Structure formats: structure tokens, C-alpha cells
Short mmCIF file of C-alpha atoms in Angstrom, two decimals:
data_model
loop_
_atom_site.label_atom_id
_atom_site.label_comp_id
_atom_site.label_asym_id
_atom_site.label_seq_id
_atom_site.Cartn_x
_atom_site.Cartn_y
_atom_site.Cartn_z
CA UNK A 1 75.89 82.14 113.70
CA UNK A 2 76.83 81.94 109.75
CA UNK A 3 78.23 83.61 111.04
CA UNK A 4 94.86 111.72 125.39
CA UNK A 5 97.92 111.90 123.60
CA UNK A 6 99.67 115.50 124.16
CA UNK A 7 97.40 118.21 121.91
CA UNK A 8 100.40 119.27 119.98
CA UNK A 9 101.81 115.91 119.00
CA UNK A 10 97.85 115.33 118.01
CA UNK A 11 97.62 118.35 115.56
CA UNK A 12 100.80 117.58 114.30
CA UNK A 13 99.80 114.22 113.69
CA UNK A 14 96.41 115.26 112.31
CA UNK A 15 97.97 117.08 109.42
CA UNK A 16 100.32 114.09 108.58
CA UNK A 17 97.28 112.03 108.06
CA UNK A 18 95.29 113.72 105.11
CA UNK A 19 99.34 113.29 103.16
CA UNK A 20 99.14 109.70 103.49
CA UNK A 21 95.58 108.97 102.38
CA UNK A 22 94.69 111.12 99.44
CA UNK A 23 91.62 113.25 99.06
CA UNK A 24 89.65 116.08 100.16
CA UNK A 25 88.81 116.68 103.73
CA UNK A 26 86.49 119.52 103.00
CA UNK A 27 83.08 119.01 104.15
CA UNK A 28 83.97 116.23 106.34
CA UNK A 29 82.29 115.83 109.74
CA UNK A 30 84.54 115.96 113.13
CA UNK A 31 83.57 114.53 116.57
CA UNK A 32 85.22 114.94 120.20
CA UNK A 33 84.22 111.34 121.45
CA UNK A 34 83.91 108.12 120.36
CA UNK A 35 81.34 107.07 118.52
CA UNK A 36 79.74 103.68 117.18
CA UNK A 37 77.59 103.54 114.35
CA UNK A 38 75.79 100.78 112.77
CA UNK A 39 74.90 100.01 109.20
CA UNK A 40 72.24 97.11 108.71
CA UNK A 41 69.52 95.96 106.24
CA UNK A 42 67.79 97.99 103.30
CA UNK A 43 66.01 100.06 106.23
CA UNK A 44 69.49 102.62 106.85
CA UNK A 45 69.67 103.63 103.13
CA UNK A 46 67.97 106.95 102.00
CA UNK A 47 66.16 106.00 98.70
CA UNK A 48 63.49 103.30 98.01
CA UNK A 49 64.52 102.64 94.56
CA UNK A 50 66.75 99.87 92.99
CA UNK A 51 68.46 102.42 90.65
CA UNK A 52 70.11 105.81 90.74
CA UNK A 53 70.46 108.12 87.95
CA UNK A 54 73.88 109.21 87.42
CA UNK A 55 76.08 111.50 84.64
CA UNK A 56 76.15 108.35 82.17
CA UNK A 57 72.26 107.40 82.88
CA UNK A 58 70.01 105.62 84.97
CA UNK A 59 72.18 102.89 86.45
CA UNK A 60 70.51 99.69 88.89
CA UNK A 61 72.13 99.64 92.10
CA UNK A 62 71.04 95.93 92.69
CA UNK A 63 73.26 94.42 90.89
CA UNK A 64 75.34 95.36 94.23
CA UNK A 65 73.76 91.82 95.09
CA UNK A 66 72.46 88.66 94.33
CA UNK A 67 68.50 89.28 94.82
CA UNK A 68 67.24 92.04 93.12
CA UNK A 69 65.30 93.87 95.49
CA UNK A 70 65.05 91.03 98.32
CA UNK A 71 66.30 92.06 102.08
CA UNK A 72 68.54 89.81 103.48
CA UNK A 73 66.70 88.34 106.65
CA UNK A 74 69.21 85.91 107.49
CA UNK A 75 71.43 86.34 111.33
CA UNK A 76 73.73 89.25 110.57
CA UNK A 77 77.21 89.18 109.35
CA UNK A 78 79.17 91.76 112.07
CA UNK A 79 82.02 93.81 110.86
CA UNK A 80 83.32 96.49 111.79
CA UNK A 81 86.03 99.41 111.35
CA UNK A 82 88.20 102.42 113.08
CA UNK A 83 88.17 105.70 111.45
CA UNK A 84 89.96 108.84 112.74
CA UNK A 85 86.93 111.47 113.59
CA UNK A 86 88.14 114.82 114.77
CA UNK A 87 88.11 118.53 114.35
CA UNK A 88 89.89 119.54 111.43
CA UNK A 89 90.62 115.39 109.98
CA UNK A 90 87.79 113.08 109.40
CA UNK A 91 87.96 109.98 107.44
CA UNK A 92 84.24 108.94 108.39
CA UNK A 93 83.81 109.22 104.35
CA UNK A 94 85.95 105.94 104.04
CA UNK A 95 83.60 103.88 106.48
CA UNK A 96 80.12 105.63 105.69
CA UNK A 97 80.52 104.84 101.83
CA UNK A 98 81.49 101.11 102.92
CA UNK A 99 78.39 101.49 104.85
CA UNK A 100 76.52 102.45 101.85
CA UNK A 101 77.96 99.36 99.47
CA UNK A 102 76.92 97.30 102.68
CA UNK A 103 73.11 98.70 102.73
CA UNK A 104 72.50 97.98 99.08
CA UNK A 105 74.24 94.43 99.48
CA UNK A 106 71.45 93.88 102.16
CA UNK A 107 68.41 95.37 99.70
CA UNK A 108 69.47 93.09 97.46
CA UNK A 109 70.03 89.13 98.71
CA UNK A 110 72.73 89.83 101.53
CA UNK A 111 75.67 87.23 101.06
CA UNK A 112 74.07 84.27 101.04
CA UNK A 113 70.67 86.09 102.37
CA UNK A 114 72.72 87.03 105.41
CA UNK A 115 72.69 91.24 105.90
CA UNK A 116 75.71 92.62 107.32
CA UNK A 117 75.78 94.50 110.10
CA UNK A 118 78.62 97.38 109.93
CA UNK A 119 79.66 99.19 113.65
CA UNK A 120 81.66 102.50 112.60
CA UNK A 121 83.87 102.97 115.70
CA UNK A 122 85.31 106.86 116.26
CA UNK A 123 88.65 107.88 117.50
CA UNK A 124 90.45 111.21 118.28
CA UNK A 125 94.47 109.82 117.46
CA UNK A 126 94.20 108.46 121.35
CA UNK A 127 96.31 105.34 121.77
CA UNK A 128 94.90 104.27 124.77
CA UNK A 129 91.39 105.17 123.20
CA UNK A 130 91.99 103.05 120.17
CA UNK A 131 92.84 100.27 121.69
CA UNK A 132 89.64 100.25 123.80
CA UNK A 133 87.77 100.48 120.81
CA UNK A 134 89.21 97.98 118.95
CA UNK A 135 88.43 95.12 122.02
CA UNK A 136 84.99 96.82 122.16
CA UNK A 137 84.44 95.38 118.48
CA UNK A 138 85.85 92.36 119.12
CA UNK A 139 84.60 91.86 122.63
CA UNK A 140 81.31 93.50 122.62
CA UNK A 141 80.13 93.57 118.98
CA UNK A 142 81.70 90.30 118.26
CA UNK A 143 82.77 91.57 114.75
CA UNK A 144 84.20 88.62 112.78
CA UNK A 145 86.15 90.85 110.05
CA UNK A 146 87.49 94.41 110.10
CA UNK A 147 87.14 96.74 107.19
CA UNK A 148 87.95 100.20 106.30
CA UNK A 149 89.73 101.24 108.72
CA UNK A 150 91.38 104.69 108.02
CA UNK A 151 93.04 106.16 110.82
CA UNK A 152 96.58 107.97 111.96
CA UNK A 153 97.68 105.68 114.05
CA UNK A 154 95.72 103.12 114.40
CA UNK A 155 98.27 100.48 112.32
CA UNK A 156 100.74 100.84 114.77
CA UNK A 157 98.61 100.93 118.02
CA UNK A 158 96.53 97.84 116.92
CA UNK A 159 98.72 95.61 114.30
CA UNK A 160 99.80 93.32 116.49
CA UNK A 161 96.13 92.57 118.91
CA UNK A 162 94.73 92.08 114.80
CA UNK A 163 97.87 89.24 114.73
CA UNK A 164 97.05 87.22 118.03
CA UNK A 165 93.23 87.00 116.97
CA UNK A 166 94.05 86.59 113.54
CA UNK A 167 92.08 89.08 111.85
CA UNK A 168 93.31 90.02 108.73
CA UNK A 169 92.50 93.73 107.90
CA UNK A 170 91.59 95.39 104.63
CA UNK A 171 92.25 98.90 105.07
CA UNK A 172 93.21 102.45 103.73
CA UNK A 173 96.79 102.84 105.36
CA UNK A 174 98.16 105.54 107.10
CA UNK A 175 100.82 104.81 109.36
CA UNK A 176 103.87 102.58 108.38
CA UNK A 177 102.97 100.17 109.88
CA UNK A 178 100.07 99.58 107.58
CA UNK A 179 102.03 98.18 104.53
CA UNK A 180 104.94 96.60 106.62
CA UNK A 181 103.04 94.29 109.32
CA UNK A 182 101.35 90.78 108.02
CA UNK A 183 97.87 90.98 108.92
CA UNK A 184 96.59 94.78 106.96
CA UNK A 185 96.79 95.16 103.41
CA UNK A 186 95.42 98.53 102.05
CA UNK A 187 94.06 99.13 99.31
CA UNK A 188 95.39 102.75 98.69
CA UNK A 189 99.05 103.80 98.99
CA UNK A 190 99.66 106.41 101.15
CA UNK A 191 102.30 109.30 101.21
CA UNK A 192 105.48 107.75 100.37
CA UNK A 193 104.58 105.77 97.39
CA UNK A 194 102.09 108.19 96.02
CA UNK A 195 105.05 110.61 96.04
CA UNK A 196 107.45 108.00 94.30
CA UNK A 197 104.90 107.73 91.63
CA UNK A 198 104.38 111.94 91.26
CA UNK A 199 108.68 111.78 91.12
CA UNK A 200 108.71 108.85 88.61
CA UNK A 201 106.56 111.00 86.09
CA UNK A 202 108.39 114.00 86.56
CA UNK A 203 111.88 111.76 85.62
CA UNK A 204 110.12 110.54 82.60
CA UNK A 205 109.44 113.79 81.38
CA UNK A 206 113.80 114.69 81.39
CA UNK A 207 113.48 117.14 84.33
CA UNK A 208 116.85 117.79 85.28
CA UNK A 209 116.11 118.10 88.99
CA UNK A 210 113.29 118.09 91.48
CA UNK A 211 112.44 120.16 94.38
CA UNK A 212 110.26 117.91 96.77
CA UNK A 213 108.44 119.83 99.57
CA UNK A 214 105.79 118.85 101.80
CA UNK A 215 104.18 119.88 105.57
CA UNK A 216 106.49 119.82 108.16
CA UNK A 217 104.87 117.50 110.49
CA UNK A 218 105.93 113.89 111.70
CA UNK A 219 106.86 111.29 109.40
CA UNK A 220 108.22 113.56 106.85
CA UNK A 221 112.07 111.05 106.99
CA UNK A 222 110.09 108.28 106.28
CA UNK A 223 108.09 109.44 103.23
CA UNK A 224 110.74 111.30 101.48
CA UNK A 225 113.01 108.53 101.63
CA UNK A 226 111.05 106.68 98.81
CA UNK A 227 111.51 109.76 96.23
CA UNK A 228 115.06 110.05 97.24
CA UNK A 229 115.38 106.88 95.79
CA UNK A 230 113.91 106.93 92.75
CA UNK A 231 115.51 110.02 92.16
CA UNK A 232 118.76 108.50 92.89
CA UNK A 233 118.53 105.49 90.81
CA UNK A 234 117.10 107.65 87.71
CA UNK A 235 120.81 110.08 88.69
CA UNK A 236 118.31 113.08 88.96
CA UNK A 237 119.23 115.68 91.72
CA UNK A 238 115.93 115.75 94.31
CA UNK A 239 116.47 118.75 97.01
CA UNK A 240 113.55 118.35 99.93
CA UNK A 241 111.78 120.56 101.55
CA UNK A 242 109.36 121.07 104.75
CA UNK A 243 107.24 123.97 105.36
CA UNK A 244 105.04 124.85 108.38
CA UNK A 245 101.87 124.50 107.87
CA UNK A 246 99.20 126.18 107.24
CA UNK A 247 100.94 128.01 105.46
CA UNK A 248 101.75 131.60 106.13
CA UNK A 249 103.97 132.93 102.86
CA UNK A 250 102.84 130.85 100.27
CA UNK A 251 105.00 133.37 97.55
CA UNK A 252 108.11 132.63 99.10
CA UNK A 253 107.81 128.99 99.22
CA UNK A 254 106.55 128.68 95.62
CA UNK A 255 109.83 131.50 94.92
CA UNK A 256 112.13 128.95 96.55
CA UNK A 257 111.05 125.98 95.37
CA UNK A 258 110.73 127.17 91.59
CA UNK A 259 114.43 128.35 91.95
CA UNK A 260 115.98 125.35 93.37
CA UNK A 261 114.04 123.51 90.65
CA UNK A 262 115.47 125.20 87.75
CA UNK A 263 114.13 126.16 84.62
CA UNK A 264 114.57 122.44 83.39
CA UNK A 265 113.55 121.18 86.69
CA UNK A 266 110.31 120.23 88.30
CA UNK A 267 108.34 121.11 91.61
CA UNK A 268 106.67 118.73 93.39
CA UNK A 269 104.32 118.90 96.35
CA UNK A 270 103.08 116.56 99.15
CA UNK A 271 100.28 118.46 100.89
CA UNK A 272 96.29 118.57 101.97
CA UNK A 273 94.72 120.16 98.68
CA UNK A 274 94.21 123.55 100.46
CA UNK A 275 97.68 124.07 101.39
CA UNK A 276 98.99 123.04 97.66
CA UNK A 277 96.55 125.49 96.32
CA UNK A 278 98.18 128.29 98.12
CA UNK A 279 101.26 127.01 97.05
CA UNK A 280 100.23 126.84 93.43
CA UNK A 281 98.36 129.40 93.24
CA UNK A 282 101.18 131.58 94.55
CA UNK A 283 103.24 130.69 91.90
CA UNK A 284 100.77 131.91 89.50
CA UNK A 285 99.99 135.28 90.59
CA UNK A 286 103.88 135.68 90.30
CA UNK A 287 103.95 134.16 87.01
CA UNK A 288 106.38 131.95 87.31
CA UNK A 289 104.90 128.67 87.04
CA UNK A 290 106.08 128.25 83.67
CA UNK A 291 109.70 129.30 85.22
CA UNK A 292 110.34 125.37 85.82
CA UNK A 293 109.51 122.94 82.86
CA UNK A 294 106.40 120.36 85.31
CA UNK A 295 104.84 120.45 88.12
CA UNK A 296 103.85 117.64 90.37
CA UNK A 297 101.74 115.98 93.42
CA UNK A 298 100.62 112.95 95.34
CA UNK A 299 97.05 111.83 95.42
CA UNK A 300 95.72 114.61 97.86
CA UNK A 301 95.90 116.96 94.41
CA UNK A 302 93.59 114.75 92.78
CA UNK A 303 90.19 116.68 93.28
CA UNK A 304 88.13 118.94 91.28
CA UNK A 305 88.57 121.55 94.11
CA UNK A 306 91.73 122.13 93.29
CA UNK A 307 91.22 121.60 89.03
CA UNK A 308 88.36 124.35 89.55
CA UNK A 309 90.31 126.71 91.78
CA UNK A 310 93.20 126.50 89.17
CA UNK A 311 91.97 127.59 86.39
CA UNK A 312 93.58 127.13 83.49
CA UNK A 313 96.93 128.43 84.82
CA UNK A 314 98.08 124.49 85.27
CA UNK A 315 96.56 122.76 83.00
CA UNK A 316 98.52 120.01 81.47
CA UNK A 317 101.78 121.37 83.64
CA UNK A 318 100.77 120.14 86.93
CA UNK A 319 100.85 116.01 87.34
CA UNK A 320 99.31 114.27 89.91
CA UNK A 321 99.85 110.35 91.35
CA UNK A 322 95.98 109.07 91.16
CA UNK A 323 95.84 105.80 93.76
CA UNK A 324 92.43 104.98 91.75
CA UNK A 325 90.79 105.09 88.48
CA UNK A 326 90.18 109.03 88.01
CA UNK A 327 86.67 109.57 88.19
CA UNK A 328 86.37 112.52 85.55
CA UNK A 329 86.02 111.16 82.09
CA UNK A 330 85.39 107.44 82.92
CA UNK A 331 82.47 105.68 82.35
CA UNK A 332 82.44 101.98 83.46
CA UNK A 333 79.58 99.63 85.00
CA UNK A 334 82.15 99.81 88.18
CA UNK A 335 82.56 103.44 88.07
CA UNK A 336 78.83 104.08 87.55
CA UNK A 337 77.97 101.36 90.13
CA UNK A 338 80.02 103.36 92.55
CA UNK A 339 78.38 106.65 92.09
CA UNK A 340 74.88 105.33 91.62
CA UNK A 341 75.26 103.49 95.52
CA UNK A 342 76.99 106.77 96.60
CA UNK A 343 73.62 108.86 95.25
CA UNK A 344 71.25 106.49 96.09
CA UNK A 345 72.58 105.00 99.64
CA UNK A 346 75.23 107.44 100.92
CA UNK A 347 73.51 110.31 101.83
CA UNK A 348 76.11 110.42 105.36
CA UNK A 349 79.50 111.07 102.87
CA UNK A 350 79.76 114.25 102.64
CA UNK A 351 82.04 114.38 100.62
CA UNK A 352 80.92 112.87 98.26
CA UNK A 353 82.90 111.72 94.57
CA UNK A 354 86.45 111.23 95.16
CA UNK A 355 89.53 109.06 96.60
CA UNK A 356 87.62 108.91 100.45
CA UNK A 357 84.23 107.31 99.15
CA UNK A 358 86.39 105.64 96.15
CA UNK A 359 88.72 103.55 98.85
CA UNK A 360 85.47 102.73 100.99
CA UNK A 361 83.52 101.45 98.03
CA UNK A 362 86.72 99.39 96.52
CA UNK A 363 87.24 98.01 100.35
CA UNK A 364 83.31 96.91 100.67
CA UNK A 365 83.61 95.43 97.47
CA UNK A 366 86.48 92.99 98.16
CA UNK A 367 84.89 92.04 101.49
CA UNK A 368 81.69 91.13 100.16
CA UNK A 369 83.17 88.68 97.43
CA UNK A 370 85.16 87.20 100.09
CA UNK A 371 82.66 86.46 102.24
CA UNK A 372 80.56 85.13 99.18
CA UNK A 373 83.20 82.22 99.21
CA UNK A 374 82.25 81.12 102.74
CA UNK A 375 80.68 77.34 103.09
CA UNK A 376 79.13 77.23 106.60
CA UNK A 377 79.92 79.66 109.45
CA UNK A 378 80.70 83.12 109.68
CA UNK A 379 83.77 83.15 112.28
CA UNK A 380 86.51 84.75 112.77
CA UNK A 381 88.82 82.26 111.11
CA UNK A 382 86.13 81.57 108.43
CA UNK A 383 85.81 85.25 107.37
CA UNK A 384 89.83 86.32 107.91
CA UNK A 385 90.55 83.02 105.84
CA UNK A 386 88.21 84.01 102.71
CA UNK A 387 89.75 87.41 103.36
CA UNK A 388 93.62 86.42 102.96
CA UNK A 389 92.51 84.08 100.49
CA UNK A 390 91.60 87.34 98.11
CA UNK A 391 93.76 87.12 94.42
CA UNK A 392 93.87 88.87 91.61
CA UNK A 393 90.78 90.53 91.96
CA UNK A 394 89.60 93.27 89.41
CA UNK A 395 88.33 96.06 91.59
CA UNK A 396 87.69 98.34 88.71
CA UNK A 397 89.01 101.24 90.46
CA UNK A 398 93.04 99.84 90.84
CA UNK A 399 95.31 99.95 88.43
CA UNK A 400 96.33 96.25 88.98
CA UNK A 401 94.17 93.06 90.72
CA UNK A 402 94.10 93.05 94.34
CA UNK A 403 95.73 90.31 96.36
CA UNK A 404 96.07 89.61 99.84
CA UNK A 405 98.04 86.73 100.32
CA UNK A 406 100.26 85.52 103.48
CA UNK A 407 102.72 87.51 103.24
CA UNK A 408 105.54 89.65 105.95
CA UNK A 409 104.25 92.82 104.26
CA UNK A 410 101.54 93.94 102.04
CA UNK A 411 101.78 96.82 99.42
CA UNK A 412 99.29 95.32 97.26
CA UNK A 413 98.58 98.72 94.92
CA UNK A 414 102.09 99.74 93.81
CA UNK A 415 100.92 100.96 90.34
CA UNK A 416 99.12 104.17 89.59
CA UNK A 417 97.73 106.29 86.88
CA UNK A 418 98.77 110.07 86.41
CA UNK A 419 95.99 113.04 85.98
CA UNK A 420 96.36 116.86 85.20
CA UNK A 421 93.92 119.59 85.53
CA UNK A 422 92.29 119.96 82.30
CA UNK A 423 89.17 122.81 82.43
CA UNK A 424 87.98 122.34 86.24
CA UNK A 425 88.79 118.57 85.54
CA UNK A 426 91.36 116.13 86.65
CA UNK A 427 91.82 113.52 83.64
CA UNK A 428 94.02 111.14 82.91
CA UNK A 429 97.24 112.22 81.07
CA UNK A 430 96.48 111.80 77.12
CA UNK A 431 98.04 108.27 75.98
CA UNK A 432 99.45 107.78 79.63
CA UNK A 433 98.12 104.49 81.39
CA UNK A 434 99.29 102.71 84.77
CA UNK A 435 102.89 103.45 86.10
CA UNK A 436 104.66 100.47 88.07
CA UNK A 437 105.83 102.36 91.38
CA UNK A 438 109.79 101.50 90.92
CA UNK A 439 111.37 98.90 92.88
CA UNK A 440 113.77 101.52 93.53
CA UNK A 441 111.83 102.58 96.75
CA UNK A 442 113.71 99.32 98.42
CA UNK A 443 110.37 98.73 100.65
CA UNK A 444 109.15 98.16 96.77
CA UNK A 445 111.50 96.38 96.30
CA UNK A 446 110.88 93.93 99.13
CA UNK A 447 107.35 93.36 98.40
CA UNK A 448 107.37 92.81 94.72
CA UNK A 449 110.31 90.18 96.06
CA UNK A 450 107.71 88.42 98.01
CA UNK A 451 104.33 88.49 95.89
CA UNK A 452 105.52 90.09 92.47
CA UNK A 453 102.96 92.37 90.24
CA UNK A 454 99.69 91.74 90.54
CA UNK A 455 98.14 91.33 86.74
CA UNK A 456 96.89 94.49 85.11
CA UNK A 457 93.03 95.18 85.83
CA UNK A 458 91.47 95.67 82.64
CA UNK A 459 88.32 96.55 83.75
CA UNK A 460 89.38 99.76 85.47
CA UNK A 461 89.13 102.33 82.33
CA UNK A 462 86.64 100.20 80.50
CA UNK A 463 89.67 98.27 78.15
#
């Protein structure tokens, strides 16, 4: 060819997740059993036409491809991906918008008139379970690159079969072991470094201390450690915090928290969106949101759900970590490529525009131009080569190129923009523009030691 863990430890789990990807679970489907789905050829997507009308105009979705408007007929590509899929955390969003860039890649030429064929494998944060599903792709679907995968453990339960096949993974991380292990590099950056990049804006604005506070489920160690020490190094106090969740008393948390901050201090938060909202919303009923001098979040806060339910009580006081380009108030050929293939093909994602459909569109993307490079047969070593071989790629939707590389570890975007809710919005902070995450955070530190900053993408807010 071209060619069950314990239920308690699973809930906990479960809520650790949505911290380290970013976006909104709301509206997302859940499952009990594993499930494979497969994407392939113009004949999955919803709509018959080659363009979409979005907010900025009528916008042609086949320049997703090579051939306008020609199905790939060639042998299929096969690739395939692990998502998390259960009641109450479902990152199906991530693979079904990959699924969607896929479909309109195969409406439109294929890669190198081949389609690809995409098998959407379900788990329920099983380890014995995910490890039978990722030899099923491999051994039954013969998948010859893996893509998207977003799931709670699956980094640590699978990182080292992907090493003795060598399959190089591009992925949204979750679990540590997704941005310290050789063979993943995702494209997002999870809890710890989306919360060194809240805590970096909050130093910059002269807080005089922070009060960090985030769900009290596993994992917590691990991600406050990287705002710990950029608080250190910048000699700001940081006091942390874990609260049960959900939530039961959200006054009392938002009381504590504002008074440990300090009326020159700052509160920031590392939760879901609905369990910040309490939070925040708390503290405005009390009135005494304006009792600490910012506010601040990682990359779940980054949704209009939580800009609407807000008001106007936060607006331009509450600063959020964005992983990608904020979708409110850009307009870009990439940005209005991504929401024409999300109308047009992605009728499955329910959740439509934000970080979830953003990271599987960005992670489609990448694999199709690396696959585009291939001279001769789609294999295993032929597909994982073009993918490691990725470098300095604009994604339009990072704040820096994307490499790959072969490298110990891989925390390839460590640079981030900053939004605030601004009338039901989130936009990007007036005159701000991308933050390096500081090599303070010494797992920072090691990476930029190995493959230094990636070059600015320009493309990414139209400049």
C-alpha cells in the first residue's frame, strides 16, 4: 500500500483531565464501551458544497486539498487515534474535528489522491482497556500513524509500545508523560504550563502575591510545581490551594482565596469552566472581586460560556492563558478555514468553536503536510519519519511554529497569548501578543535546552 480501574480513582482522574487540556466539556457525548469509528472519503461529511459560509463570509473549504472538488480514489491512508469517551469527560471533539479536516482532505485530491481513512478508538481511563485498543489499531486496522489522541492516561499506559514500533505521536497531552517521553509531542500544553503562563501575566502586572487554587484531584504536586517556580524566580509569594470538587461553598473559597491574595495580590484558578464560574461568580455576588488588584486562569477559562455567564463583572480583570489563537475577534484564511470545515464537515463536534475542535483541526493539519512529503509507500517508518521530520511549521492557530524533532522530550508550544472577557467575548488583551512560558518551570527549562524557541508564527493573528 502507499501506503476497570477502581471507580473512585476513575472519577478522580476524570476531573484531572478537562485541567490539563483546556476547553469546554459541555455538550460533549459520553460512552460506556469502546468504540471504533471511521472517517473516509467525501461520502462521511454532511454538506455537498465546496464552501461554508462563516462570520467573515463565504469561505471554500477545498483549499483543505489539492483537487478542488475531486475524491481521492487512491488505497487508503489508515490512521488512527485514542480519545477518552465517558460519562461526565469526553474528548471525542478532538478526534471528530480531525475527522472532519480528514473528510474535506479526501473531497478534495486526498494526499497524493490517496483518502485517509481515520478509526476513532474509545476508552473509559481503563489501562488494561487502552492497551487493547491501541494493538487493535496497530494489529487489526494496520494504522501507519497515530493522531489526536486526547486521553487521561493514555501517555503513560501506551508511551513506551508507541517507542518499540516507532510511531511517533502528535497529540493533545494529558498525562506527564505526554511532554516528557520521546515519541508524543502535543500540540497544546496542558495544566502545568497553561498555569505558568496565567502566573507569568499576573507577575507582570506587579501583583504582590498570588493565591493559586485548583480541584483537588490527582496530579495537583505535579502541576503546581511549575507556578511555584515562576513565582519563585519573579520573588512573588504564591500560596496554593485545592478544593473538592464540584464544588459545594463556592463563597467561602472565593472569601479565602481573595484574602490570602491581598488587595495588591491576584487570584488565580485551575479548574473545568463550570467550577471557575462558581468560583467567580461567587466572588461577585459578594462584591469583592475588585478586593484583589487581577484575576487569573489556565486555558479551560477560555470560552464564551464563561465570558457570557460573567457579565461584565470581569471584564478586563480576569486573565486567561489561551494555548491557541483566540477565536473571538480574529479573522484569518486559517481561522476561517477552520470554522468553515467545522460548519460544513463536522456536524459530530458538538461542541463546536473552541480549544477541543481548535487542537483537532491544528493536529489534522500537521499530519496531512507531513504525509504530503512522502515519496513512495505509506508505512509505518515512512509516515512516523515525515512526522518527526515536522519544523517550523506555521499552524496559524500557535503562537510559535511547530516542530517535532528527535528529541528526549517534547514541549513544542511553550508560548501563549493572554485573553479577558470583554462583553460575552474572550479577546486578546489590548497591545498584549505571545508570552514565552519562562524557563523558570525547570521542565522548560530542559526542553528549550534541547530544541530552543521555535520562530514566531506570523500567520496566527493575521501579522
Amino acid at each position: 500500500m502507499k501506503e476497570n480501574a477502581p471507580r473512585r480513582w476513575r472519577l478522580a482522574a476524570a476531573l484531572a483531565s478537562v485541567l490539563a487540556v483546556g476547553g469546554v466539556l459541555g455538550g460533549c457525548s459520553s460512552s460506556s464501551s469502546t468504540s471504533s469509528t471511521t472517517a473516509t472519503g467525501p461520502t462521511s461529511a454532511p454538506a455537498t458544497s465546496s464552501s461554508s459560509s462563516t462570520g467573515t463570509g463565504t469561505v471554500d473549504t477545498s483549499t483543505c486539498g489539492t483537487k478542488k472538488g475531486v475524491a481521492a480514489t487512491g488505497t487508503p491512508i489508515n490512521l488512527g487515534t485514542i480519545n477518552t469517551d465517558q460519562p461526565g469527560t469526553s474528548f471525542t471533539d478532538i478526534a471528530n474535528m480531525a475527522g472532519a479536516y480528514f473528510n474535506c482532505v479526501n473531497a478534495n485530491g486526498g494526499v497524493n489522491g490517496h483518502p485517509i481513512k481515520y478509526s476513532i478508538e474509545t476508552e473509559q481511563t481503563n489501562p488494561t482497556q487502552i492497551a487493547s485498543v491501541a494493538k487493535k489499531l496497530v494489529q487489526t486496522d494496520h494504522v501507519v500513524g497515530i493522531v489526536g489522541n486526547t486521553s487521561i492516561i493514555e501517555c503513560s499506559i501506551d508511551h513506551k509500545y508507541w517507542e518499540s514500533l516507532g510511531y511517533y505521536i502528535i497529540d493533545s497531552g494529558i498525562a506527564p508523560e505526554c511532554w516528557s517521553t520521546p515519541n508524543t509531542a502535543a500540540v497544546n500544553m496542558g495544566p502545568r504550563y497553561s498555569s505558568d503562563g496565567a502566573v507569568q501575566y499576573l507577575i507582570s502586572l506587579k501583583v504582590d502575591k498570588i493565591a493559586f487554587d485548583q480541584s483537588n484531584v490527582p496530579g495537583t504536586d505535579y502541576i503546581a510545581a511549575g507556578p511555584k517556580a515562576i513565582a519563585a524566580a519573579a520573588h512573588v509569594p504564591i500560596q496554593t490551594f485545592t478544593t473538592n470538587v464540584p464544588i459545594q461553598s463556592a463563597n467561602s473559597v472565593a472569601l479565602q482565596l481573595v484574602q490570602a491574595a491581598g488587595k495588591n495580590g491576584a487570584v488565580d484558578l485551575n479548574f473545568t469552566p463550570p467550577e471557575a464560574l462558581k468560583i467567580l461568580q461567587a466572588a461577585a455576588k459578594l462584591h469583592i472581586q475588585n478586593n484583589v488588584k487581577a484575576w487569573g486562569c489556565s486555558t479551560p477559562c477560555d470560552t464564551d460560556f464563561l465570558a457570557s455567564a460573567l457579565g461584565t463583572a470581569f471584564d478586563n480583570k480576569l486573565f486567561i492563558n489561551a494555548e491557541l489563537t483566540p477565536a473571538d475577534g480574529t479573522n484569518t484564511a486559517t481561522m476561517n478555514l477552520y470554522r468553515a470545515i467545522l460548519k460544513q464537515y463536522g456536524s459530530n463536534v458538538s461542541g463546536g468553536i473552541g480549544s477541543f475542535s481548535q487542537f483537532g483541526f491544528v493536529e489534522a493539519r500537521l499530519a496531512v503536510q507531513a504525509l504530503a512529503t512522502i515519496q513512495g509507500d505509506y508505512t509505518v517508518a515512512s509516515v512516523n519519519a515525515a512526522f518527526k521530520a515536522l519544523k517550523d511549521v506555521n499552524t496559524g492557530m500557535l503562537c510559535q511554529s511547530f516542530t517535532y524533532g528527535d528529541y528526549a522530550m517534547h514541549i513544542p508550544n511553550n508560548a501563549d497569548y493572554t485573553v479577558t472577557p470583554t462583553k460575552g467575548q474572550m479577546l486578546l488583551v489590548p497591545g498584549s501578543g505571545c508570552l514565552n512560558i519562562a524557563t523558570d518551570d525547570p521542565q522548560i527549562a530542559q526542553y528549550v535546552s534541547l530544541a530552543g524557541r521555535a520562530p514566531a508564527d506570523t500567520t496566527s493573528l493575521g501579522s
